[in-house]
Coordinates of C-alpha atoms in Angstrom, one line a residue:
M28 CA -81.8 -86.2 152.7
S29 CA -83.2 -86.8 149.3
L30 CA -86.1 -89.3 149.1
L31 CA -84.3 -90.9 146.2
K32 CA -81.7 -92.3 148.6
I33 CA -84.4 -94.6 150.2
A34 CA -86.7 -95.1 147.2
S35 CA -86.5 -97.6 144.4
V36 CA -84.4 -96.0 141.7
P37 CA -85.0 -96.5 138.8
P38 CA -88.6 -97.4 139.5
A39 CA -90.2 -100.5 138.1
S40 CA -92.4 -99.5 135.2
V41 CA -94.6 -100.8 132.4
A42 CA -96.3 -99.4 129.4
P43 CA -100.1 -98.9 129.5
S44 CA -100.4 -101.5 126.8
A45 CA -98.8 -104.2 129.0
T46 CA -101.1 -106.9 130.3
V47 CA -101.8 -107.2 134.0
L48 CA -99.9 -110.5 133.9
E49 CA -96.8 -108.8 132.5
A50 CA -97.1 -106.0 135.2
V51 CA -97.3 -108.6 137.9
E52 CA -94.3 -110.4 136.5
V53 CA -92.4 -107.0 136.7
M54 CA -93.5 -106.5 140.3
A55 CA -92.3 -110.0 141.2
E56 CA -89.0 -109.6 139.4
H57 CA -88.3 -106.3 141.3
A58 CA -89.9 -107.5 144.6
V59 CA -92.2 -104.5 144.7
G60 CA -95.9 -103.9 145.2
A61 CA -96.4 -101.3 142.5
V62 CA -95.2 -100.3 139.1
A63 CA -95.3 -96.9 137.4
V64 CA -97.3 -96.8 134.2
V65 CA -95.2 -94.8 131.7
D66 CA -95.7 -94.0 128.1
D67 CA -93.0 -92.1 126.1
G68 CA -91.3 -91.0 129.3
Q69 CA -94.5 -89.6 130.8
L70 CA -96.0 -90.9 134.0
L71 CA -99.6 -91.9 133.3
G72 CA -100.6 -93.8 136.4
I73 CA -99.6 -96.4 138.9
F74 CA -100.6 -100.1 139.0
T75 CA -100.5 -101.7 142.5
E76 CA -101.3 -105.0 144.2
R77 CA -104.5 -103.3 145.4
D78 CA -105.5 -102.6 141.7
V79 CA -105.0 -106.3 140.9
M80 CA -107.4 -107.3 143.7
L81 CA -110.1 -104.7 143.2
R82 CA -110.0 -104.0 139.5
V83 CA -109.0 -107.4 138.1
V84 CA -109.8 -110.3 140.4
L85 CA -112.9 -108.8 142.0
R86 CA -114.3 -107.9 138.5
H87 CA -113.4 -111.4 137.1
R88 CA -111.0 -110.0 134.5
H89 CA -108.3 -112.1 133.0
A90 CA -104.7 -111.1 133.7
K91 CA -103.5 -112.2 130.3
D92 CA -106.1 -110.2 128.4
T93 CA -106.5 -107.0 130.5
R94 CA -104.3 -104.0 129.7
V95 CA -102.8 -102.1 132.6
G96 CA -103.9 -98.9 131.1
D97 CA -107.5 -100.0 131.7
V98 CA -107.1 -100.8 135.4
M99 CA -104.4 -98.5 136.6
T100 CA -104.9 -95.8 139.2
S101 CA -104.9 -92.4 137.4
P102 CA -104.4 -89.6 137.9
V103 CA -101.6 -90.6 140.2
E104 CA -100.4 -88.7 143.2
T105 CA -96.7 -87.8 143.2
I106 CA -94.2 -86.1 145.4
T107 CA -91.1 -84.2 144.4
D108 CA -87.6 -85.4 145.0
K109 CA -87.0 -82.3 147.2
S110 CA -89.8 -83.1 149.6
P111 CA -88.7 -84.1 153.2
E112 CA -89.3 -87.6 154.5
E113 CA -91.9 -86.3 157.0
E114 CA -94.0 -84.7 154.3
A115 CA -94.0 -88.0 152.3
L116 CA -95.0 -90.0 155.3
V117 CA -97.8 -87.7 156.3
H118 CA -99.0 -87.6 152.7
M119 CA -99.0 -91.4 152.5
V120 CA -100.8 -91.9 155.8
E121 CA -103.4 -89.3 155.2
R122 CA -104.2 -90.4 151.6
H123 CA -104.0 -94.1 152.4
V124 CA -101.4 -94.8 149.7
R125 CA -98.5 -97.3 150.1
H126 CA -96.6 -96.3 147.0
L127 CA -95.8 -92.8 145.8
P128 CA -94.0 -91.9 142.6
I129 CA -91.2 -89.4 142.9
V130 CA -90.8 -86.7 140.2
N131 CA -88.2 -84.0 139.7
A132 CA -88.9 -80.3 139.0
K133 CA -89.6 -81.1 135.4
G134 CA -92.2 -83.7 136.3
T135 CA -90.1 -86.6 135.2
L136 CA -90.4 -89.9 137.1
T137 CA -87.2 -90.5 139.1
G138 CA -88.2 -93.1 141.7
M139 CA -90.9 -94.9 143.6
L140 CA -91.2 -94.5 147.3
S141 CA -93.0 -97.1 149.4
I142 CA -94.3 -96.8 153.0
R143 CA -91.9 -99.7 153.7
N144 CA -88.9 -97.7 152.4
L145 CA -89.8 -94.9 154.8
L146 CA -90.4 -97.1 157.8
E147 CA -87.3 -99.2 157.3
H148 CA -85.2 -96.0 157.0
R149 CA -86.8 -94.6 160.2
V150 CA -86.1 -97.8 162.1
D151 CA -82.5 -97.7 161.0
E152 CA -82.2 -94.1 162.1
L153 CA -83.7 -94.9 165.5
A154 CA -81.3 -97.9 165.9
R155 CA -78.3 -95.6 165.2
E156 CA -79.5 -93.0 167.7
L157 CA -80.1 -95.7 170.3
H158 CA -76.6 -97.1 169.7
S159 CA -75.1 -93.6 170.0
L160 CA -76.9 -93.0 173.3
D161 CA -75.9 -96.4 174.6
Q162 CA -72.2 -95.6 173.7
Y163 CA -72.4 -92.3 175.4
L164 CA -73.8 -93.7 178.6
S165 CA -71.3 -96.6 178.7
N166 CA -68.3 -94.3 178.1
D167 CA -69.3 -92.2 181.1
G168 CA -66.9 -93.6 183.7
P169 CA -66.9 -93.3 187.5
G170 CA -67.3 -89.8 188.8
G171 CA -69.2 -88.6 185.8

């Protein structure tokens, strides 16, 4: 299954010239913890809740005056839309990232995958498997 089926598509994004406050407003509007930083269709970086805490709040910067391009994470790690879920999960866990931009073969941003997306999808799969197993066992009548 394509990662795009469980990711945020289209991804929330801002320009590098946007202020931190504007980026946080976009995150709140989309109920996400990260936005892609895009300029002229090209992915430049990612701006996350962690960036807000470590690069803005901790350094006493003002959200209204600080540009996202000055505090974003760049270069940004990405994954392709053809990558399997397991690869994405291993990558996120090993690299300690909670948000991973998805790009197509041309490198164009197509979605944003969160660790929450992956975990919710896996829980849904396990629930379906458990239900199927339960149905199988309950349908097995007397005498086997």
